[in-house]
Amino acid sequence: MTRLFFGALAVVSLASPAGGEAQTGGRPLQVDEFLTLDRVSDPQVSPDGRWIAYAVTTTDLGANGRSTDLWLLAVGGGEPRRISDVRRGGRHARWSPDGATIAYITTRADAGEVRLYDVARGRSRRLALLSTGADGVIWSPTGSHLAFVSEV
């Protein structure tokens, strides 16, 4: 399992949507270049071991902000596909026990959202929209329930 994790992490690192844009031709990175490097995090291997869901955080120095999107990559290679909506971003992707669905969190200006991504169809739908936000989504062992936290 450890070998699978590190192999998956290497695949995700190589398949980052930035794909080497920050190459500097052998000179040291400048501070602004370092700050705008895409950051890959939270890799989640599907139950069957065929897919990796992961987060990529990008920084926009001009807008003084960051955004995080969720991506899906076949372990065997290929082009990564975006799970999260560009306008909403996404984080905390978690696989259902059967591997058919990914639950994740998005944040809008006024609310948090729990969404479900159908891997076979490549579509996402809203499960819950909460004015108090949402975080930490997790599946029950049977896949029949989801739990998440929200402020009260």
PDB file of C-alpha atoms in Angstrom:
ATOM      1  CA  MET A   1       0.000   0.000   0.000  1.00  0.00           C
ATOM      2  CA  THR A   2       2.872   2.374   0.774  1.00  0.00           C
ATOM      3  CA  ARG A   3       4.372   1.716  -2.658  1.00  0.00           C
ATOM      4  CA  LEU A   4       0.998   2.454  -4.301  1.00  0.00           C
ATOM      5  CA  PHE A   5       0.682   5.728  -2.385  1.00  0.00           C
ATOM      6  CA  PHE A   6       4.141   7.001  -3.331  1.00  0.00           C
ATOM      7  CA  GLY A   7       3.679   5.845  -6.917  1.00  0.00           C
ATOM      8  CA  ALA A   8       0.348   7.658  -7.046  1.00  0.00           C
ATOM      9  CA  LEU A   9       1.895  10.761  -5.525  1.00  0.00           C
ATOM     10  CA  ALA A  10       4.600  10.743  -8.201  1.00  0.00           C
ATOM     11  CA  VAL A  11       1.983  10.400 -10.951  1.00  0.00           C
ATOM     12  CA  VAL A  12      -0.018  13.296  -9.521  1.00  0.00           C
ATOM     13  CA  SER A  13       3.087  15.459  -9.238  1.00  0.00           C
ATOM     14  CA  LEU A  14       4.033  14.796 -12.845  1.00  0.00           C
ATOM     15  CA  ALA A  15       0.488  15.301 -14.101  1.00  0.00           C
ATOM     16  CA  SER A  16      -0.170  18.630 -12.414  1.00  0.00           C
ATOM     17  CA  PRO A  17      -2.017  20.933 -14.808  1.00  0.00           C
ATOM     18  CA  ALA A  18       0.916  23.353 -14.577  1.00  0.00           C
ATOM     19  CA  GLY A  19       3.146  20.625 -16.009  1.00  0.00           C
ATOM     20  CA  GLY A  20       6.468  22.432 -15.694  1.00  0.00           C
ATOM     21  CA  GLU A  21       5.445  25.999 -16.452  1.00  0.00           C
ATOM     22  CA  ALA A  22       7.679  27.240 -13.653  1.00  0.00           C
ATOM     23  CA  GLN A  23      10.919  26.054 -15.242  1.00  0.00           C
ATOM     24  CA  THR A  24      13.555  28.714 -14.871  1.00  0.00           C
ATOM     25  CA  GLY A  25      16.346  27.565 -17.178  1.00  0.00           C
ATOM     26  CA  GLY A  26      18.732  26.589 -14.378  1.00  0.00           C
ATOM     27  CA  ARG A  27      18.576  29.823 -12.409  1.00  0.00           C
ATOM     28  CA  PRO A  28      17.177  30.040  -8.870  1.00  0.00           C
ATOM     29  CA  LEU A  29      13.459  30.663  -8.496  1.00  0.00           C
ATOM     30  CA  GLN A  30      12.442  34.231  -7.808  1.00  0.00           C
ATOM     31  CA  VAL A  31      10.104  34.871  -4.863  1.00  0.00           C
ATOM     32  CA  ASP A  32       7.108  35.679  -7.082  1.00  0.00           C
ATOM     33  CA  GLU A  33       7.763  32.531  -9.155  1.00  0.00           C
ATOM     34  CA  PHE A  34       7.891  30.416  -6.019  1.00  0.00           C
ATOM     35  CA  LEU A  35       4.694  31.951  -4.645  1.00  0.00           C
ATOM     36  CA  THR A  36       2.798  31.226  -7.860  1.00  0.00           C
ATOM     37  CA  LEU A  37       3.819  27.568  -8.183  1.00  0.00           C
ATOM     38  CA  ASP A  38       0.795  25.283  -8.307  1.00  0.00           C
ATOM     39  CA  ARG A  39       0.575  23.141  -5.177  1.00  0.00           C
ATOM     40  CA  VAL A  40      -0.708  19.571  -5.379  1.00  0.00           C
ATOM     41  CA  SER A  41      -2.242  18.167  -2.184  1.00  0.00           C
ATOM     42  CA  ASP A  42      -4.679  15.700  -0.644  1.00  0.00           C
ATOM     43  CA  PRO A  43      -4.295  12.748  -3.068  1.00  0.00           C
ATOM     44  CA  GLN A  44      -7.098  10.206  -2.680  1.00  0.00           C
ATOM     45  CA  VAL A  45      -6.753   6.827  -4.409  1.00  0.00           C
ATOM     46  CA  SER A  46     -10.013   5.214  -5.567  1.00  0.00           C
ATOM     47  CA  PRO A  47     -11.054   1.963  -3.846  1.00  0.00           C
ATOM     48  CA  ASP A  48     -10.149  -0.047  -6.972  1.00  0.00           C
ATOM     49  CA  GLY A  49      -6.775   1.719  -7.283  1.00  0.00           C
ATOM     50  CA  ARG A  50      -7.439   2.962 -10.838  1.00  0.00           C
ATOM     51  CA  TRP A  51      -7.936   6.680 -10.126  1.00  0.00           C
ATOM     52  CA  ILE A  52      -6.459   9.467  -8.027  1.00  0.00           C
ATOM     53  CA  ALA A  53      -8.471  12.514  -7.000  1.00  0.00           C
ATOM     54  CA  TYR A  54      -6.311  15.424  -5.869  1.00  0.00           C
ATOM     55  CA  ALA A  55      -6.378  19.162  -5.201  1.00  0.00           C
ATOM     56  CA  VAL A  56      -4.344  21.807  -7.026  1.00  0.00           C
ATOM     57  CA  THR A  57      -4.016  25.253  -5.448  1.00  0.00           C
ATOM     58  CA  THR A  58      -3.047  28.155  -7.698  1.00  0.00           C
ATOM     59  CA  THR A  59      -2.069  31.642  -6.603  1.00  0.00           C
ATOM     60  CA  ASP A  60      -2.925  34.880  -8.403  1.00  0.00           C
ATOM     61  CA  LEU A  61      -0.603  37.569  -7.071  1.00  0.00           C
ATOM     62  CA  GLY A  62      -2.424  40.296  -9.019  1.00  0.00           C
ATOM     63  CA  ALA A  63      -5.733  39.431  -7.383  1.00  0.00           C
ATOM     64  CA  ASN A  64      -4.016  38.622  -4.074  1.00  0.00           C
ATOM     65  CA  GLY A  65      -5.844  35.318  -3.822  1.00  0.00           C
ATOM     66  CA  ARG A  66      -5.717  31.557  -4.140  1.00  0.00           C
ATOM     67  CA  SER A  67      -8.089  29.037  -5.613  1.00  0.00           C
ATOM     68  CA  THR A  68      -8.184  25.281  -5.224  1.00  0.00           C
ATOM     69  CA  ASP A  69      -9.632  22.935  -7.812  1.00  0.00           C
ATOM     70  CA  LEU A  70     -10.103  19.188  -7.759  1.00  0.00           C
ATOM     71  CA  TRP A  71      -8.749  16.947 -10.484  1.00  0.00           C
ATOM     72  CA  LEU A  72      -9.071  13.279 -11.404  1.00  0.00           C
ATOM     73  CA  LEU A  73      -6.270  11.260 -12.996  1.00  0.00           C
ATOM     74  CA  ALA A  74      -6.140   7.645 -14.167  1.00  0.00           C
ATOM     75  CA  VAL A  75      -3.256   5.852 -12.440  1.00  0.00           C
ATOM     76  CA  GLY A  76      -2.288   4.404 -15.829  1.00  0.00           C
ATOM     77  CA  GLY A  77      -1.761   7.917 -17.209  1.00  0.00           C
ATOM     78  CA  GLY A  78      -3.643  10.241 -19.505  1.00  0.00           C
ATOM     79  CA  GLU A  79      -4.923  13.770 -19.221  1.00  0.00           C
ATOM     80  CA  PRO A  80      -6.237  14.913 -15.834  1.00  0.00           C
ATOM     81  CA  ARG A  81      -9.849  16.045 -15.798  1.00  0.00           C
ATOM     82  CA  ARG A  82     -11.297  18.729 -13.596  1.00  0.00           C
ATOM     83  CA  ILE A  83     -13.865  17.573 -11.035  1.00  0.00           C
ATOM     84  CA  SER A  84     -14.741  20.921  -9.507  1.00  0.00           C
ATOM     85  CA  ASP A  85     -16.462  23.824 -11.212  1.00  0.00           C
ATOM     86  CA  VAL A  86     -14.026  26.603 -12.134  1.00  0.00           C
ATOM     87  CA  ARG A  87     -16.223  29.260 -10.512  1.00  0.00           C
ATOM     88  CA  ARG A  88     -16.573  27.439  -7.191  1.00  0.00           C
ATOM     89  CA  GLY A  89     -13.357  25.498  -6.803  1.00  0.00           C
ATOM     90  CA  GLY A  90     -13.328  22.481  -4.532  1.00  0.00           C
ATOM     91  CA  ARG A  91     -11.544  20.681  -1.736  1.00  0.00           C
ATOM     92  CA  HIS A  92     -11.639  17.598   0.469  1.00  0.00           C
ATOM     93  CA  ALA A  93     -12.485  15.003  -2.217  1.00  0.00           C
ATOM     94  CA  ARG A  94     -13.487  11.635  -0.762  1.00  0.00           C
ATOM     95  CA  TRP A  95     -14.343   8.440  -2.640  1.00  0.00           C
ATOM     96  CA  SER A  96     -17.505   6.467  -2.001  1.00  0.00           C
ATOM     97  CA  PRO A  97     -16.763   2.884  -0.907  1.00  0.00           C
ATOM     98  CA  ASP A  98     -17.851   1.553  -4.328  1.00  0.00           C
ATOM     99  CA  GLY A  99     -15.659   4.089  -6.169  1.00  0.00           C
ATOM    100  CA  ALA A 100     -18.523   5.404  -8.306  1.00  0.00           C
ATOM    101  CA  THR A 101     -18.851   8.822  -6.645  1.00  0.00           C
ATOM    102  CA  ILE A 102     -16.606  11.481  -5.151  1.00  0.00           C
ATOM    103  CA  ALA A 103     -18.030  13.741  -2.440  1.00  0.00           C
ATOM    104  CA  TYR A 104     -16.366  17.139  -2.074  1.00  0.00           C
ATOM    105  CA  ILE A 105     -16.792  20.629  -0.652  1.00  0.00           C
ATOM    106  CA  THR A 106     -17.065  23.928  -2.511  1.00  0.00           C
ATOM    107  CA  THR A 107     -17.250  27.413  -1.090  1.00  0.00           C
ATOM    108  CA  ARG A 108     -19.244  30.268  -2.518  1.00  0.00           C
ATOM    109  CA  ALA A 109     -19.220  33.838  -1.224  1.00  0.00           C
ATOM    110  CA  ASP A 110     -22.345  33.248   0.822  1.00  0.00           C
ATOM    111  CA  ALA A 111     -22.466  29.499   1.473  1.00  0.00           C
ATOM    112  CA  GLY A 112     -20.732  26.142   1.601  1.00  0.00           C
ATOM    113  CA  GLU A 113     -21.788  23.310  -0.621  1.00  0.00           C
ATOM    114  CA  VAL A 114     -21.466  19.529  -0.518  1.00  0.00           C
ATOM    115  CA  ARG A 115     -21.330  18.121  -4.049  1.00  0.00           C
ATOM    116  CA  LEU A 116     -21.251  14.635  -5.544  1.00  0.00           C
ATOM    117  CA  TYR A 117     -19.243  13.848  -8.680  1.00  0.00           C
ATOM    118  CA  ASP A 118     -20.346  10.845 -10.769  1.00  0.00           C
ATOM    119  CA  VAL A 119     -17.087   9.383 -12.083  1.00  0.00           C
ATOM    120  CA  ALA A 120     -18.645   7.431 -14.982  1.00  0.00           C
ATOM    121  CA  ARG A 121     -20.714  10.367 -16.254  1.00  0.00           C
ATOM    122  CA  GLY A 122     -18.208  13.100 -15.446  1.00  0.00           C
ATOM    123  CA  ARG A 123     -20.897  15.258 -13.834  1.00  0.00           C
ATOM    124  CA  SER A 124     -21.309  16.944 -10.489  1.00  0.00           C
ATOM    125  CA  ARG A 125     -24.500  17.704  -8.594  1.00  0.00           C
ATOM    126  CA  ARG A 126     -25.312  19.576  -5.409  1.00  0.00           C
ATOM    127  CA  LEU A 127     -26.208  17.544  -2.340  1.00  0.00           C
ATOM    128  CA  ALA A 128     -26.452  20.397   0.179  1.00  0.00           C
ATOM    129  CA  LEU A 129     -26.092  24.187   0.221  1.00  0.00           C
ATOM    130  CA  LEU A 130     -25.449  25.614   3.681  1.00  0.00           C
ATOM    131  CA  SER A 131     -25.237  29.249   4.725  1.00  0.00           C
ATOM    132  CA  THR A 132     -23.136  28.076   7.692  1.00  0.00           C
ATOM    133  CA  GLY A 133     -20.498  26.454   5.466  1.00  0.00           C
ATOM    134  CA  ALA A 134     -19.382  22.843   5.151  1.00  0.00           C
ATOM    135  CA  ASP A 135     -16.137  20.958   5.655  1.00  0.00           C
ATOM    136  CA  GLY A 136     -14.672  17.522   6.288  1.00  0.00           C
ATOM    137  CA  VAL A 137     -17.032  15.357   4.237  1.00  0.00           C
ATOM    138  CA  ILE A 138     -16.720  11.593   4.795  1.00  0.00           C
ATOM    139  CA  TRP A 139     -18.667   8.515   3.646  1.00  0.00           C
ATOM    140  CA  SER A 140     -20.118   5.848   5.918  1.00  0.00           C
ATOM    141  CA  PRO A 141     -18.537   2.397   5.426  1.00  0.00           C
ATOM    142  CA  THR A 142     -21.569   1.217   3.427  1.00  0.00           C
ATOM    143  CA  GLY A 143     -21.724   4.364   1.283  1.00  0.00           C
ATOM    144  CA  SER A 144     -25.337   4.984   2.256  1.00  0.00           C
ATOM    145  CA  HIS A 145     -24.624   8.114   4.335  1.00  0.00           C
ATOM    146  CA  LEU A 146     -22.354  11.152   4.313  1.00  0.00           C
ATOM    147  CA  ALA A 147     -21.198  13.172   7.295  1.00  0.00           C
ATOM    148  CA  PHE A 148     -19.675  16.653   7.301  1.00  0.00           C
ATOM    149  CA  VAL A 149     -19.235  19.536   9.699  1.00  0.00           C
ATOM    150  CA  SER A 150     -20.903  22.938   9.586  1.00  0.00           C
ATOM    151  CA  GLU A 151     -20.844  25.880  11.963  1.00  0.00           C
ATOM    152  CA  VAL A 152     -23.958  26.599  14.015  1.00  0.00           C
TER     153      VAL A 152
END
